[in-house]
Coordinates of C-alpha atoms in Angstrom, one line a residue:
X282 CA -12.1 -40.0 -39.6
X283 CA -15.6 -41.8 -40.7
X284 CA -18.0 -39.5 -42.2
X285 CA -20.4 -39.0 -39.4
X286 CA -17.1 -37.2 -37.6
X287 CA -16.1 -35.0 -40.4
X288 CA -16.0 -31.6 -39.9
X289 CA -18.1 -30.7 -42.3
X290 CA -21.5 -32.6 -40.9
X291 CA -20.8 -31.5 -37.3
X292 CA -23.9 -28.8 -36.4
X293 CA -22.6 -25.5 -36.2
X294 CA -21.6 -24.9 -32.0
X295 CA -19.9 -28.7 -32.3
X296 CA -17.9 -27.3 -35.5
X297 CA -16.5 -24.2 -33.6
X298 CA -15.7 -26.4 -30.7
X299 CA -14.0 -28.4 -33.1
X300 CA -11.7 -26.0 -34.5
X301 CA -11.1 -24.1 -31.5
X302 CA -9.4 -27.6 -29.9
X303 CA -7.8 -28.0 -33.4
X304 CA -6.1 -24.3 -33.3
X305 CA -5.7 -24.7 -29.5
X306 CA -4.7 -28.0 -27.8
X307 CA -4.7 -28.7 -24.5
X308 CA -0.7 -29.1 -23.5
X309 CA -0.1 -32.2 -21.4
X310 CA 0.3 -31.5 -17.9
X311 CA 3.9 -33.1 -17.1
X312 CA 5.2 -34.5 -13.6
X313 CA 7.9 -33.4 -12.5
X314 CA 10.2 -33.8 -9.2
X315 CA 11.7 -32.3 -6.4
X316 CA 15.6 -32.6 -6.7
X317 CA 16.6 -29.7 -4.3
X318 CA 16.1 -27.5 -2.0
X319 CA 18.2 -25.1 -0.4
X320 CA 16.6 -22.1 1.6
X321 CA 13.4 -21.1 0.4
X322 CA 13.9 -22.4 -2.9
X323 CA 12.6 -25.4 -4.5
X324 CA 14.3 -26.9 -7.7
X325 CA 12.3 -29.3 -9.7
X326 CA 13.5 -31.2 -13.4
X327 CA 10.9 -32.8 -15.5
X328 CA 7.9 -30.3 -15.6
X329 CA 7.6 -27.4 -17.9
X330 CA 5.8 -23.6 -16.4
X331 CA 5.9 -20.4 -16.7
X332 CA 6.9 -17.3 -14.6
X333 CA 4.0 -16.8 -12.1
X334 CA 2.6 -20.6 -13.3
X335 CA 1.1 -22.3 -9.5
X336 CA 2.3 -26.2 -9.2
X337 CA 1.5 -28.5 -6.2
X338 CA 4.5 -30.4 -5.0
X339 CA 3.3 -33.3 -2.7
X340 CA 4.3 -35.2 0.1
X341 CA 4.7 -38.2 1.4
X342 CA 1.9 -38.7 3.0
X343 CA -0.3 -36.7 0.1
X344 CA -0.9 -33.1 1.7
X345 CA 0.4 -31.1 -1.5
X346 CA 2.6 -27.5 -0.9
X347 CA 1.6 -24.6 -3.0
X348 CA 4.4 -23.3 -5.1
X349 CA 4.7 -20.7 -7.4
X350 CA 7.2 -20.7 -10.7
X351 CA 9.8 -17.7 -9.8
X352 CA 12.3 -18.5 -12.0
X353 CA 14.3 -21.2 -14.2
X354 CA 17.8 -22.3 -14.9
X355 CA 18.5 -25.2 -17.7
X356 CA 16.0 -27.7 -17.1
X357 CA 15.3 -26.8 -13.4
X358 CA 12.6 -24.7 -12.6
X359 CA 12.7 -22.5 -9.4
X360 CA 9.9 -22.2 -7.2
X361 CA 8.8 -20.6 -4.1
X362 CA 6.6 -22.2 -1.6
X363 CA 3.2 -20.4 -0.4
X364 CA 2.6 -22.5 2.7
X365 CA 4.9 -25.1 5.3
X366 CA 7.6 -27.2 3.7
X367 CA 7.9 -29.5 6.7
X368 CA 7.6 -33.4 5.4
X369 CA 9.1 -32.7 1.7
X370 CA 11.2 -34.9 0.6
X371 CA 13.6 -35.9 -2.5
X372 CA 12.0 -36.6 -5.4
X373 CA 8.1 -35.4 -4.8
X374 CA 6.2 -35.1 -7.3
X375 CA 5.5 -31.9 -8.4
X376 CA 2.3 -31.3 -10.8
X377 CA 1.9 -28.2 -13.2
X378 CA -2.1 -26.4 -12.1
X379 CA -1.9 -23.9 -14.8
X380 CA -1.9 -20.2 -14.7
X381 CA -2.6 -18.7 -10.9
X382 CA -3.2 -15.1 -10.4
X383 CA -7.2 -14.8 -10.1
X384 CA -9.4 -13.4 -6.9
X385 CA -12.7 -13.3 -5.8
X386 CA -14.8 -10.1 -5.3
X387 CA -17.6 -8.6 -4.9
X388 CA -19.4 -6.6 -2.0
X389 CA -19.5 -9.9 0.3
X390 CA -15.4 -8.8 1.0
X391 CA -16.5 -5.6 3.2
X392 CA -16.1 -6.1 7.1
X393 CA -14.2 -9.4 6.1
X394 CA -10.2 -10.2 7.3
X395 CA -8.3 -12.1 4.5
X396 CA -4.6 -13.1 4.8
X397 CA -2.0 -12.9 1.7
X398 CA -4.0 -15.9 -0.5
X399 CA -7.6 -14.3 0.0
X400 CA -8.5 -16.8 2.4
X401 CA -10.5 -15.3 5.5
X402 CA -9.1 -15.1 8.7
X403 CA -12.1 -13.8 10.7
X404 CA -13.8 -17.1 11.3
X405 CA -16.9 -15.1 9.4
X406 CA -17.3 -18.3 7.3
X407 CA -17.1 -18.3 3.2
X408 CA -16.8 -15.3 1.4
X409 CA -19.7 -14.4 -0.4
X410 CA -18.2 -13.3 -3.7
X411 CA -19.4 -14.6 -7.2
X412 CA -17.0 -12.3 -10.0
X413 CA -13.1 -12.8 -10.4
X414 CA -10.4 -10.1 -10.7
X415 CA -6.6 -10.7 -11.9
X416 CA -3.6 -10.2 -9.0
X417 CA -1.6 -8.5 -10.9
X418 CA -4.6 -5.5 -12.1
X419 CA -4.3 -4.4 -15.3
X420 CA -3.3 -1.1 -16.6
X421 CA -4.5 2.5 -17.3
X422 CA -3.4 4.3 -19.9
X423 CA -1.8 7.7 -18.3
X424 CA -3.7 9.5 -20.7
X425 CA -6.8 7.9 -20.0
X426 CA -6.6 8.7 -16.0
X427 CA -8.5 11.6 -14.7
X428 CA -6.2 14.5 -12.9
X429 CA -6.1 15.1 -8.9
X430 CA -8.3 18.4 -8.1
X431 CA -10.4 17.2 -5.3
X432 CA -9.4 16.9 -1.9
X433 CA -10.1 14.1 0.5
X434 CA -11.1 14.4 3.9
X435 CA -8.7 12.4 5.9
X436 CA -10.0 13.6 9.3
X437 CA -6.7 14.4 10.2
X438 CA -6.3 18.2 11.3
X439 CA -2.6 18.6 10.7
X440 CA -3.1 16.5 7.2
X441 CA -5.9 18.4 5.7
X442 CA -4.7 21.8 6.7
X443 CA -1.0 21.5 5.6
X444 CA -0.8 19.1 3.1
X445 CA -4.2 18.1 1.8
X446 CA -4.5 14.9 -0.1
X447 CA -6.1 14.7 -3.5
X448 CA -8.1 11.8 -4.4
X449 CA -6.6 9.2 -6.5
X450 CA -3.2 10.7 -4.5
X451 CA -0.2 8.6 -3.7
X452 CA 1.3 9.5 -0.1
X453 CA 4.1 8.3 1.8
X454 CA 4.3 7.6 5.7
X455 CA 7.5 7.8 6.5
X456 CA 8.5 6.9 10.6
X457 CA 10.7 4.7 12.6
X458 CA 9.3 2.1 15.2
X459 CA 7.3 3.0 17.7
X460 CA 6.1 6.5 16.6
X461 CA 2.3 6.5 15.8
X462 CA 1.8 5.1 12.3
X463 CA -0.5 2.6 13.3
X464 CA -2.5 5.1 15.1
X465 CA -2.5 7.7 12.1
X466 CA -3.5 4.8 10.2
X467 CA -6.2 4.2 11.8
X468 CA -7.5 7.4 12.6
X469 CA -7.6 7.7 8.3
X470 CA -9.2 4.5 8.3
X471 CA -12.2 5.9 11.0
X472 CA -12.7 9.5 10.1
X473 CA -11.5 9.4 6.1
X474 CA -15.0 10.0 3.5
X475 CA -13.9 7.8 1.4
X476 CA -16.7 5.0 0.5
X477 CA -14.3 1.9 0.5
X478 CA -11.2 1.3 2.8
X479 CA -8.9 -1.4 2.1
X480 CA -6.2 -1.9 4.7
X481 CA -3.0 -4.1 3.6
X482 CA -1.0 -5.0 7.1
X483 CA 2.3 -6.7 5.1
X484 CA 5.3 -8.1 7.2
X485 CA 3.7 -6.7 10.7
X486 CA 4.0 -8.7 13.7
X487 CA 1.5 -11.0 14.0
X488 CA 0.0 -9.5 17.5
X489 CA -0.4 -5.9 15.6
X490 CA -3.2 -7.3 13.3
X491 CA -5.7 -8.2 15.9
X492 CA -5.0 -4.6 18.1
X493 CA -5.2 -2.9 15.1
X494 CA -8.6 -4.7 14.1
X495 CA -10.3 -4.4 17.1
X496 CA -8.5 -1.4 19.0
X497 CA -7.7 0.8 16.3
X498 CA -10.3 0.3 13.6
X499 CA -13.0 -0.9 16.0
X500 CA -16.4 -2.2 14.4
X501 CA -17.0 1.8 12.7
X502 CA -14.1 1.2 10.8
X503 CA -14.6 -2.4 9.9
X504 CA -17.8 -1.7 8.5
X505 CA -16.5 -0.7 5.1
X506 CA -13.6 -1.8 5.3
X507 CA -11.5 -4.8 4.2
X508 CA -8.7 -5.9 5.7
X509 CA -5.5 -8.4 4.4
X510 CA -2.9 -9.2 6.7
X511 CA 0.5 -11.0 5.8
X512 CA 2.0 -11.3 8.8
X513 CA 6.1 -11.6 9.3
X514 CA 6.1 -14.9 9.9
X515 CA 4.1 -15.8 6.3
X516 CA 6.9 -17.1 3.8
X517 CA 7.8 -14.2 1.4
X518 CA 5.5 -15.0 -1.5
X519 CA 2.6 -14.2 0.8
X520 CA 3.6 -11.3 2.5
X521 CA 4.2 -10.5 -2.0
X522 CA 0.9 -11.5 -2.9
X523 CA -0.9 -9.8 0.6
X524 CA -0.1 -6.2 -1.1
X525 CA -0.7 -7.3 -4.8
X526 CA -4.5 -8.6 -3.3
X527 CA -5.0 -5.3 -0.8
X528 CA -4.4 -3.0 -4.2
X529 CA -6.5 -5.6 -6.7
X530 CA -9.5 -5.3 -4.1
X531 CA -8.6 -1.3 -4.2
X532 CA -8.9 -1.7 -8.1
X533 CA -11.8 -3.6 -8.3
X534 CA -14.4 -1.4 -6.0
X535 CA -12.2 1.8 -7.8
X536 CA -13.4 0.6 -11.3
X537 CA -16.7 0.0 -10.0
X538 CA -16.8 4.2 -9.4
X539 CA -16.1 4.1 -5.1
X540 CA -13.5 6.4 -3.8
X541 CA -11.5 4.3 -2.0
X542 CA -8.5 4.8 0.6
X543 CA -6.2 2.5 0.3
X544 CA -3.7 2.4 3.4
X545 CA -0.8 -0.5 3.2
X546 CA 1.5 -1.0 6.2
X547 CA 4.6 -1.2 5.3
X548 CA 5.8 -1.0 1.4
X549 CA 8.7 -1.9 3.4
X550 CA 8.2 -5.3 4.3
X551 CA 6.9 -5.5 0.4
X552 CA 10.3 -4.8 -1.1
X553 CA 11.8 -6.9 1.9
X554 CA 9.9 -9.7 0.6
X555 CA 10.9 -9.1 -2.7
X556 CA 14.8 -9.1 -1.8
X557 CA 14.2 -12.2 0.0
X558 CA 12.8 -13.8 -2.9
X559 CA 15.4 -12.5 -5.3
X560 CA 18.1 -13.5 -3.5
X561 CA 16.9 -17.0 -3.2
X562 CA 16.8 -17.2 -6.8
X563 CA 20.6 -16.1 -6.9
X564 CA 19.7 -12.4 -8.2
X565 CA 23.0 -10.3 -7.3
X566 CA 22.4 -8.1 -4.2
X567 CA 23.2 -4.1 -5.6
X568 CA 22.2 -1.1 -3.0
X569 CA 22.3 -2.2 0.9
X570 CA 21.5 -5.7 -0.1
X571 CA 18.6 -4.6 -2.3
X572 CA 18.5 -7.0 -6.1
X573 CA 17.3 -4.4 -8.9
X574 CA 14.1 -6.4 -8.9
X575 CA 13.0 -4.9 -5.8
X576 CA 13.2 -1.4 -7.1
X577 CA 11.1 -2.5 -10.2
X578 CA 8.8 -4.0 -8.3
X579 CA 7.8 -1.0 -6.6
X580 CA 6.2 1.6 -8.6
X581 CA 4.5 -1.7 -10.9
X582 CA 2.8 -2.0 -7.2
X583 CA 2.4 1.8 -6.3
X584 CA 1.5 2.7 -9.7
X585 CA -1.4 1.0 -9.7
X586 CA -3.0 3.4 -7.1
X587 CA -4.3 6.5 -8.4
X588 CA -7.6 8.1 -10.1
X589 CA -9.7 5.8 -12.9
X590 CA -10.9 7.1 -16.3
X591 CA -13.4 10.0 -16.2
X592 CA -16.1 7.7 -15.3
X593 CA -14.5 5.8 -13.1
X594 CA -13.5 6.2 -9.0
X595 CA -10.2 6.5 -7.8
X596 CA -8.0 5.3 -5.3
X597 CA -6.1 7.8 -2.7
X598 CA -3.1 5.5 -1.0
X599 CA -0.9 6.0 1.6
X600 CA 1.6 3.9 1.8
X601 CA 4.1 3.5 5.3
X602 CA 8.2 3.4 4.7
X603 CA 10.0 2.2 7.8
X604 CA 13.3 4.2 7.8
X605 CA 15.6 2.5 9.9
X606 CA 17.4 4.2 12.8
X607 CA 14.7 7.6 11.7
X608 CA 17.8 7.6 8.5
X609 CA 15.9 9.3 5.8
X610 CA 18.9 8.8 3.1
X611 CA 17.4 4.5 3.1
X612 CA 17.7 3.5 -0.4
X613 CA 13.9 2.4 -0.2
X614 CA 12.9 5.5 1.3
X615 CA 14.7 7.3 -1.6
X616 CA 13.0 5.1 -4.1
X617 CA 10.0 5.6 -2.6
X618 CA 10.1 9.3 -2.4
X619 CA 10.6 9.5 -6.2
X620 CA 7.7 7.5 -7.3
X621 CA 5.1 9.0 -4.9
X622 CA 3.2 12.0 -5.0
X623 CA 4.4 13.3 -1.5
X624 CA 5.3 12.4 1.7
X625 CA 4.3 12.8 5.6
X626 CA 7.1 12.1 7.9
X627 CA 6.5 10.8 11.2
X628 CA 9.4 12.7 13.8
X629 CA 10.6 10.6 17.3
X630 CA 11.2 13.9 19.3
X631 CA 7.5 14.9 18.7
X632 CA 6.5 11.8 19.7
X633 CA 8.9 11.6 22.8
X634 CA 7.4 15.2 23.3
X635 CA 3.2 13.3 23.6
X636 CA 2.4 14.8 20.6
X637 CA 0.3 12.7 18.2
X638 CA -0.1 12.6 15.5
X639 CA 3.6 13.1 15.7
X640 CA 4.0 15.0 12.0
X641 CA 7.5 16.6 11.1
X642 CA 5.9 19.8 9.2
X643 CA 9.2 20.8 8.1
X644 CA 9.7 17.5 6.3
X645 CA 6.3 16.6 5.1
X646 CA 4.6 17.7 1.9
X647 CA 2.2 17.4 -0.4
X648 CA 2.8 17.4 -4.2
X649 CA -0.7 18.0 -5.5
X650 CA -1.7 20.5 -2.9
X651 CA -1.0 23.4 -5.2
X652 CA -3.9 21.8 -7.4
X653 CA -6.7 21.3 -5.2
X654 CA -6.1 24.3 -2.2
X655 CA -7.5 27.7 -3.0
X656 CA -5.1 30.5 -3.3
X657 CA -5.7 31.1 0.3
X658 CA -5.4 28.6 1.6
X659 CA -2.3 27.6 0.1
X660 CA -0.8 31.2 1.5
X661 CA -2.2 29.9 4.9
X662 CA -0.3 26.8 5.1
X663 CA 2.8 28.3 3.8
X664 CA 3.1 31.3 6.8
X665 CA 2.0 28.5 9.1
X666 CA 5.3 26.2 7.9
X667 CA 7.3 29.2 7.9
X668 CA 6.3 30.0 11.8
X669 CA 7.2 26.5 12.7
X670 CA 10.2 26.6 10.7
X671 CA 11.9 29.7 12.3
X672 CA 11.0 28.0 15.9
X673 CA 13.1 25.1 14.9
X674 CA 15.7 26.6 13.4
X675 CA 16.6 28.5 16.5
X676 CA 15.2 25.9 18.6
X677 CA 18.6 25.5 20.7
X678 CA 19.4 29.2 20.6
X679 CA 16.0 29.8 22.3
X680 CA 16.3 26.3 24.6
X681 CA 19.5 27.8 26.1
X682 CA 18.4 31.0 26.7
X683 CA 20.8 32.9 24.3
X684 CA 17.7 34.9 22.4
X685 CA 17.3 38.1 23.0
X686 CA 13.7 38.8 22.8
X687 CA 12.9 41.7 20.0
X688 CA 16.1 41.0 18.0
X689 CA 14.3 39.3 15.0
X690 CA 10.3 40.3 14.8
X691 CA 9.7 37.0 12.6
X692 CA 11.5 34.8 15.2
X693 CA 9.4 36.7 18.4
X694 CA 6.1 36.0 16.6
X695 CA 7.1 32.6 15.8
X696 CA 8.3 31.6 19.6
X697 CA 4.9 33.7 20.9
X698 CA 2.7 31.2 18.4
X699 CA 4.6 28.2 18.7
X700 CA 2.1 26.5 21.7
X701 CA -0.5 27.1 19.2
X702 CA 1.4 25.2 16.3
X703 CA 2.4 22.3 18.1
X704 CA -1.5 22.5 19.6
X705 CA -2.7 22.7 16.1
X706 CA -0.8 19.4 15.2
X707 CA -1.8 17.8 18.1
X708 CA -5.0 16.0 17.8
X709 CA -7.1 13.2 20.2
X710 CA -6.7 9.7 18.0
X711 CA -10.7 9.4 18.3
X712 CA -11.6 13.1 17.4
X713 CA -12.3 13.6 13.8
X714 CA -11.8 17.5 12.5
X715 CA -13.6 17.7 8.8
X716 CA -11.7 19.1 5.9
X717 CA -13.5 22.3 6.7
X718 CA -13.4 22.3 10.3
X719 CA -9.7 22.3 9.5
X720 CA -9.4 25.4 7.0
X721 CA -11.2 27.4 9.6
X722 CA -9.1 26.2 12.8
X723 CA -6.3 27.0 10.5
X724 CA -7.6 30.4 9.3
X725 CA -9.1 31.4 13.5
X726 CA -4.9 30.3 14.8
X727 CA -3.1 32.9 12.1
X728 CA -5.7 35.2 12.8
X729 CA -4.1 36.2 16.4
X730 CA -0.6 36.4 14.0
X731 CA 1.1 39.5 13.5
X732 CA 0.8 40.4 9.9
X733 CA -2.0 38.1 9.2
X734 CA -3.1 40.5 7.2
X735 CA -0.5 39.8 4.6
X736 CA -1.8 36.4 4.5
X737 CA -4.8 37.0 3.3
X738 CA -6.9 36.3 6.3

């Protein structure tokens, strides 16, 4: 080096520059190429990456396929493709890009329709969003977060009454096909006072995403919402990345002090993604076909749902858990129960029955209730459960005609005010009922209850 380049002469910026490329060369990016490919899973020799690293592999005629690095055996990385892998061929090329895993946010995402990569759908044009956020979120110290004790207004009757939801709570939706969900969903969405909705639609038929925009949430909903949609027929890594985006955008407007609902349809398709992506990679299938990575994967997503620091907002997130054949024993559903701070479950003979929103009270509950309800009200919600509980316990007894009326007093008064539960429950999809409006419906039905009194009302 002549003297004019030493170190030592360099002005002070060119000097740090220096020795920040001395500490930290740049690696060189190394080709590599495609040697195999069986199922979903491309197998590359020649080019070095990490776990989660993005590399474009290209084709013959020099459209590149987005890959991500999911694994590695030997010499051979695995990777996953992100879009079509029609015209691939032997020996591709496949080129290193560095470190994925960054979004763009800001306000400009309200109102806007992205799919799994954060591209729009809408037809809205560019996003308008200047500031970055990591995919992955980052995370809270549990000591750091601030408690549950207020209650969100859902606008759902049946929800806020029985098992009110705390903000920054996790909830479950658990139903089979073809019971309501979407509609529930929606009506949250509409009628919820959060500031911020953010609506994650992962593995869902492709049709159900434009009815649900336009039908369901309608342009009210819209408004402040944002929606991503991964539909089922999106390779796995999107339909992965659609609900890692839906809960960074959720993150993002939470840290920036909104309260924000966050409502993903279905954590299902989620770990179905995952087990589809595990499995391609040669992970050993353990419960019902499930890898362990699936269940790992699921609270790192669901955990990062919840309340802020003290100055920060919170995000309140309910996520839906398809339970096949209505089985509630599913190994998902099971892991999903655990992790979550309570659960709504959707039942087929309500909905068989026309009632909507089609909520098992028996099942359902609400794990932070007892932290954000008054005494009162907490004493309300328990004699209603244990009126609709009594009915359904004797349900066939009193369908056949075998009850003899005045045998049990708690069974007579539940059977007289059993038209008024299920009416309670029942509720028109576009007719919001506040959080108050609620406690006092509640409070006016037990009032005509025989020994209300003892409730407190």
């Amino acid at each position: 080096m002549n003297a004019k380049a030493s170190p030592r002469r360099m002005p002070r910026q060119r000097l740090e520059a220096y020795l920040q490329r001395a500490r930290n060369p740049r690696p060189l990016v190394v080709e590599g190429k495609l040697k195999r490919m069986v199922g979903l899973t491309l197998e590359s020799v020649g080019c070095q990456a990490a776990i989660g690293d993005q590399c474009r592999v290209i084709r013959p005629g020099g459209v590149p396929v987005e890959a991500e690095v999911v694994g590695f055996s030997g010499d051979k990385l695995l990777l996953m493709p992100i879009g079509d892998v029609r015209g691939l061929a032997p020996n591709a090329r496949v080129i290193p890009v560095g470190r994925g895993g960054q979004i763009k946010v800001g306000d400009g995402l309200l109102g806007r329709v992205l799919d799994g990569t954060g591209v729009p759908l809408d037809g809205k044009g560019p996003l308008d969003t200047s500031e970055h956020f990591p995919m992955s979120g980052h995370n809270i110290n549990p000591m750091a977060r601030r408690p549950v004790h207020q209650p969100l207004d859902v606008g759902v009757r049946a929800i806020n009454a029985l098992f009110s939801v705390g903000e920054g709570q996790r909830m479950g939706l658990f139903a089979g096909s073809g019971v309501g969900k979407s509609i529930l969903l929606g009506m949250m969405t509409r009628f919820t006072s959060a500031d911020i909705v953010v609506v994650g639609l992962i593995g869902e038929r492709g049709r159900e995403v434009k009815e649900f925009i336009t039908d369901i949430l309608g342009d009210e909903g819209m408004a402040r919402a944002v929606v991503v949609a991964a539909p089922a027929d999106e390779p796995p890594l999107v339909r992965l990345h659609g609900a890692m985006l839906a809960t960074s955008i959720a993150e993002y407007f939470r840290d920036r002090g909104f309260r924000v609902l966050l409502l993903m349809d279905s954590l299902t398709r989620f770990a179905q993604a995952q087990r589809e992506i595990a499995l391609a990679i040669g992970e050993p299938p353990a419960t019902r076909g499930y890898p362990p990575s699936v269940f790992a994967r699921l609270p790192q997503l669901v955990e990062r749902a919840g309340n802020g620091g003290e100055e920060g907002g919170s995000i309140t997130a309910f996520y839906t858990i398809l339970t096949e054949s209505d089985d509630q024993g599913d190994p998902l559903a099971e892991a999903a129960r655990a992790i979550l701070d309570g659960h709504i479950v959707l039942s087929r003979r309500l909905a068989e029955q026309g009632c909507y929103p089609a909520i098992d009270v028996e099942s359902s509950i609400s794990r932070v209730m007892p932290n954000i309800a008054e005494s009162q009200h907490q004493q309300q919600a328990r004699h209603f459960r244990q009126l609709y509980s009594t009915y359904q316990d004797n349900y066939d007894l009193i369908n056949v005609g075998a009850y003899t009326a005045g045998s049990n007093e708690q069974l007579d008064e539940a059977i007289r005010m059993y038209p008024s539960l299920l009416g309670f429950v029942r509720q028109e999809m576009n007719q919001p009922v506040s959080f108050n409006e609620s406690l006092t419906g509640l409070e006016q039905l037990l009032a005509n209850a025989t020994g209300a009194a003892g409730v407190g009302v």
